[in-house]
């Protein structure tokens, strides 16, 4: 499945052919169709795995650090690192899927929305923790702040495709984001 994820990340859904998938996954046509039936079924399974692994990595990062503020910073730094890395140039499958498929496929749109809602909920929980432990002041609108951080994080993933800003550029973005909650 990881091989399929890489093919879709590199080419996108529409530009990926069955032949591309068979070559990338080292499968014969018969084995491909026996296992996946069609490209969309494989894509949905690959997307779900990618999103689940990303969600777990994000939650594991959010468990590090002491205060809520430190946890938020760790999450933002994770996205900065992902965005600035060579892996970041391959892009985020969630962002790419939102851009390419969400308007045309309600099932895929639900998957993307669920991914982002999960991240936004986590950010809201971290902001609440930070307010409660006193590491940030009380926010005027915690949900809007969580959504703003989500947008910033997803924007870093999109901008990371170009490699124009490098790690220092994304670290500076994290610094600015932390000013939003200070």
Tab-separated table of C-alpha atoms in Angstrom:
chain	number	residue	atom	x	y	z
A	1	UNK	CA	0.000	0.000	0.000
A	2	UNK	CA	2.889	2.354	0.743
A	3	UNK	CA	4.071	1.986	-2.829
A	4	UNK	CA	0.642	3.061	-4.064
A	5	UNK	CA	0.747	6.073	-1.743
A	6	UNK	CA	4.056	7.133	-3.270
A	7	UNK	CA	2.751	6.787	-6.817
A	8	UNK	CA	-0.323	8.888	-6.004
A	9	UNK	CA	1.772	11.492	-4.151
A	10	UNK	CA	4.134	11.865	-7.090
A	11	UNK	CA	1.567	11.901	-9.876
A	12	UNK	CA	-1.797	12.742	-8.353
A	13	UNK	CA	-4.916	10.666	-8.817
A	14	UNK	CA	-5.919	11.734	-12.317
A	15	UNK	CA	-2.444	11.493	-13.847
A	16	UNK	CA	-1.835	8.051	-12.335
A	17	UNK	CA	-2.711	5.193	-14.649
A	18	UNK	CA	-3.310	1.582	-13.754
A	19	UNK	CA	-0.015	0.815	-15.510
A	20	UNK	CA	1.761	3.379	-13.293
A	21	UNK	CA	0.301	1.672	-10.225
A	22	UNK	CA	1.163	-1.831	-11.400
A	23	UNK	CA	4.745	-0.749	-12.123
A	24	UNK	CA	5.077	1.229	-8.890
A	25	UNK	CA	3.638	-1.602	-6.812
A	26	UNK	CA	5.368	-4.329	-8.830
A	27	UNK	CA	2.092	-6.135	-9.496
A	28	UNK	CA	0.789	-7.932	-12.534
A	29	UNK	CA	-2.542	-6.819	-14.006
A	30	UNK	CA	-4.279	-9.887	-12.608
A	31	UNK	CA	-2.853	-9.388	-9.129
A	32	UNK	CA	-3.802	-5.721	-9.187
A	33	UNK	CA	-7.426	-6.326	-10.128
A	34	UNK	CA	-7.763	-9.274	-7.773
A	35	UNK	CA	-6.578	-7.160	-4.840
A	36	UNK	CA	-8.108	-3.758	-5.630
A	37	UNK	CA	-10.790	-4.053	-8.325
A	38	UNK	CA	-10.103	-0.532	-9.639
A	39	UNK	CA	-7.995	2.589	-9.211
A	40	UNK	CA	-10.500	4.392	-7.000
A	41	UNK	CA	-10.703	1.498	-4.529
A	42	UNK	CA	-6.926	1.430	-4.275
A	43	UNK	CA	-6.770	5.200	-3.943
A	44	UNK	CA	-9.331	5.235	-1.119
A	45	UNK	CA	-7.386	2.563	0.764
A	46	UNK	CA	-4.074	4.373	0.193
A	47	UNK	CA	-5.580	7.687	1.283
A	48	UNK	CA	-7.069	6.144	4.421
A	49	UNK	CA	-3.720	4.606	5.397
A	50	UNK	CA	-1.837	7.845	4.708
A	51	UNK	CA	-4.359	9.876	6.735
A	52	UNK	CA	-4.390	7.397	9.636
A	53	UNK	CA	-0.601	7.337	9.861
A	54	UNK	CA	-0.463	11.121	9.685
A	55	UNK	CA	-3.096	11.420	12.393
A	56	UNK	CA	-1.150	9.088	14.676
A	57	UNK	CA	2.153	10.912	14.031
A	58	UNK	CA	0.422	14.209	14.827
A	59	UNK	CA	-1.156	12.857	18.020
A	60	UNK	CA	2.161	11.340	19.130
A	61	UNK	CA	3.860	14.694	18.587
A	62	UNK	CA	1.081	16.449	20.504
A	63	UNK	CA	1.760	14.195	23.494
A	64	UNK	CA	5.321	15.510	23.771
A	65	UNK	CA	6.209	18.616	25.703
A	66	UNK	CA	4.895	19.786	29.016
A	67	UNK	CA	2.533	22.700	28.543
A	68	UNK	CA	-0.234	23.084	26.028
A	69	UNK	CA	1.754	25.843	24.349
A	70	UNK	CA	4.798	23.576	24.020
A	71	UNK	CA	2.609	20.881	22.490
A	72	UNK	CA	1.149	23.296	19.952
A	73	UNK	CA	4.643	24.436	19.017
A	74	UNK	CA	5.763	20.817	18.616
A	75	UNK	CA	2.852	20.159	16.232
A	76	UNK	CA	3.655	23.256	14.174
A	77	UNK	CA	7.352	22.329	14.116
A	78	UNK	CA	6.433	18.870	12.843
A	79	UNK	CA	4.623	20.454	9.908
A	80	UNK	CA	7.534	22.819	9.292
A	81	UNK	CA	9.905	19.847	9.222
A	82	UNK	CA	7.627	17.822	6.948
A	83	UNK	CA	7.198	20.774	4.615
A	84	UNK	CA	10.907	21.603	4.376
A	85	UNK	CA	12.134	18.041	3.928
A	86	UNK	CA	12.753	16.322	0.592
A	87	UNK	CA	9.630	14.322	1.443
A	88	UNK	CA	7.772	17.634	1.587
A	89	UNK	CA	8.486	18.209	-2.081
A	90	UNK	CA	6.487	15.095	-2.870
A	91	UNK	CA	3.646	16.828	-1.106
A	92	UNK	CA	0.855	15.885	1.212
A	93	UNK	CA	-1.673	13.435	-0.146
A	94	UNK	CA	-4.446	15.070	1.896
A	95	UNK	CA	-3.756	18.529	0.431
A	96	UNK	CA	-3.337	17.170	-3.096
A	97	UNK	CA	-6.559	15.191	-2.798
A	98	UNK	CA	-8.457	18.223	-1.537
A	99	UNK	CA	-7.283	20.245	-4.520
A	100	UNK	CA	-7.734	17.578	-7.158
A	101	UNK	CA	-10.767	15.544	-6.135
A	102	UNK	CA	-12.856	17.117	-3.391
A	103	UNK	CA	-15.084	19.145	-5.696
A	104	UNK	CA	-15.910	16.173	-7.899
A	105	UNK	CA	-16.140	13.221	-5.554
A	106	UNK	CA	-18.327	13.446	-2.422
A	107	UNK	CA	-16.813	10.291	-0.881
A	108	UNK	CA	-13.300	11.673	-1.203
A	109	UNK	CA	-14.467	15.090	0.023
A	110	UNK	CA	-15.794	13.418	3.188
A	111	UNK	CA	-12.429	11.758	3.747
A	112	UNK	CA	-10.544	15.043	3.381
A	113	UNK	CA	-13.015	16.846	5.630
A	114	UNK	CA	-12.647	14.137	8.267
A	115	UNK	CA	-8.840	14.426	8.130
A	116	UNK	CA	-8.923	18.171	8.606
A	117	UNK	CA	-11.657	18.045	11.239
A	118	UNK	CA	-9.538	15.608	13.247
A	119	UNK	CA	-6.546	17.953	13.109
A	120	UNK	CA	-8.662	20.986	13.958
A	121	UNK	CA	-10.191	19.152	16.917
A	122	UNK	CA	-6.733	18.207	18.187
A	123	UNK	CA	-5.576	21.806	17.865
A	124	UNK	CA	-8.650	22.969	19.766
A	125	UNK	CA	-7.863	20.474	22.540
A	126	UNK	CA	-4.268	21.692	22.722
A	127	UNK	CA	-5.389	25.315	22.848
A	128	UNK	CA	-7.809	24.464	25.671
A	129	UNK	CA	-4.985	22.727	27.556
A	130	UNK	CA	-2.745	25.753	27.040
A	131	UNK	CA	-5.431	28.093	28.352
A	132	UNK	CA	-6.042	25.855	31.359
A	133	UNK	CA	-2.362	25.437	32.250
A	134	UNK	CA	-1.783	29.167	31.811
A	135	UNK	CA	0.851	28.798	29.086
A	136	UNK	CA	-1.289	31.085	26.887
A	137	UNK	CA	-3.942	33.623	27.772
A	138	UNK	CA	-7.645	33.056	27.231
A	139	UNK	CA	-8.464	33.186	23.542
A	140	UNK	CA	-11.334	35.206	22.169
A	141	UNK	CA	-12.361	32.363	19.830
A	142	UNK	CA	-10.562	29.047	20.385
A	143	UNK	CA	-12.261	27.327	17.430
A	144	UNK	CA	-11.316	30.089	14.990
A	145	UNK	CA	-7.762	29.992	16.326
A	146	UNK	CA	-7.621	26.208	15.843
A	147	UNK	CA	-8.927	26.615	12.289
A	148	UNK	CA	-6.355	29.348	11.605
A	149	UNK	CA	-3.553	27.044	12.751
A	150	UNK	CA	-4.956	24.237	10.587
A	151	UNK	CA	-4.947	26.535	7.556
A	152	UNK	CA	-1.395	27.598	8.306
A	153	UNK	CA	-0.259	23.977	8.675
A	154	UNK	CA	-1.888	22.870	5.425
A	155	UNK	CA	-0.486	25.953	3.708
A	156	UNK	CA	3.007	24.961	4.797
A	157	UNK	CA	2.474	21.546	3.214
A	158	UNK	CA	1.355	23.142	-0.036
A	159	UNK	CA	4.193	25.680	-0.125
A	160	UNK	CA	6.666	22.923	0.778
A	161	UNK	CA	6.122	21.415	-2.671
A	162	UNK	CA	8.188	24.219	-4.167
A	163	UNK	CA	11.157	23.975	-1.751
A	164	UNK	CA	11.460	27.750	-2.145
A	165	UNK	CA	11.553	28.586	1.550
A	166	UNK	CA	13.687	25.895	3.165
A	167	UNK	CA	13.633	24.915	6.796
A	168	UNK	CA	14.540	28.375	8.097
A	169	UNK	CA	11.594	29.873	6.263
A	170	UNK	CA	9.181	27.410	7.830
A	171	UNK	CA	10.716	27.824	11.289
A	172	UNK	CA	10.017	31.562	10.919
A	173	UNK	CA	6.397	30.735	10.032
A	174	UNK	CA	6.103	28.696	13.239
A	175	UNK	CA	7.430	31.678	15.184
A	176	UNK	CA	4.781	33.915	13.667
A	177	UNK	CA	2.062	31.348	14.316
A	178	UNK	CA	3.000	31.192	17.974
A	179	UNK	CA	2.418	34.947	18.181
A	180	UNK	CA	-1.217	34.297	17.246
A	181	UNK	CA	-1.747	32.423	20.498
A	182	UNK	CA	0.537	34.436	22.778
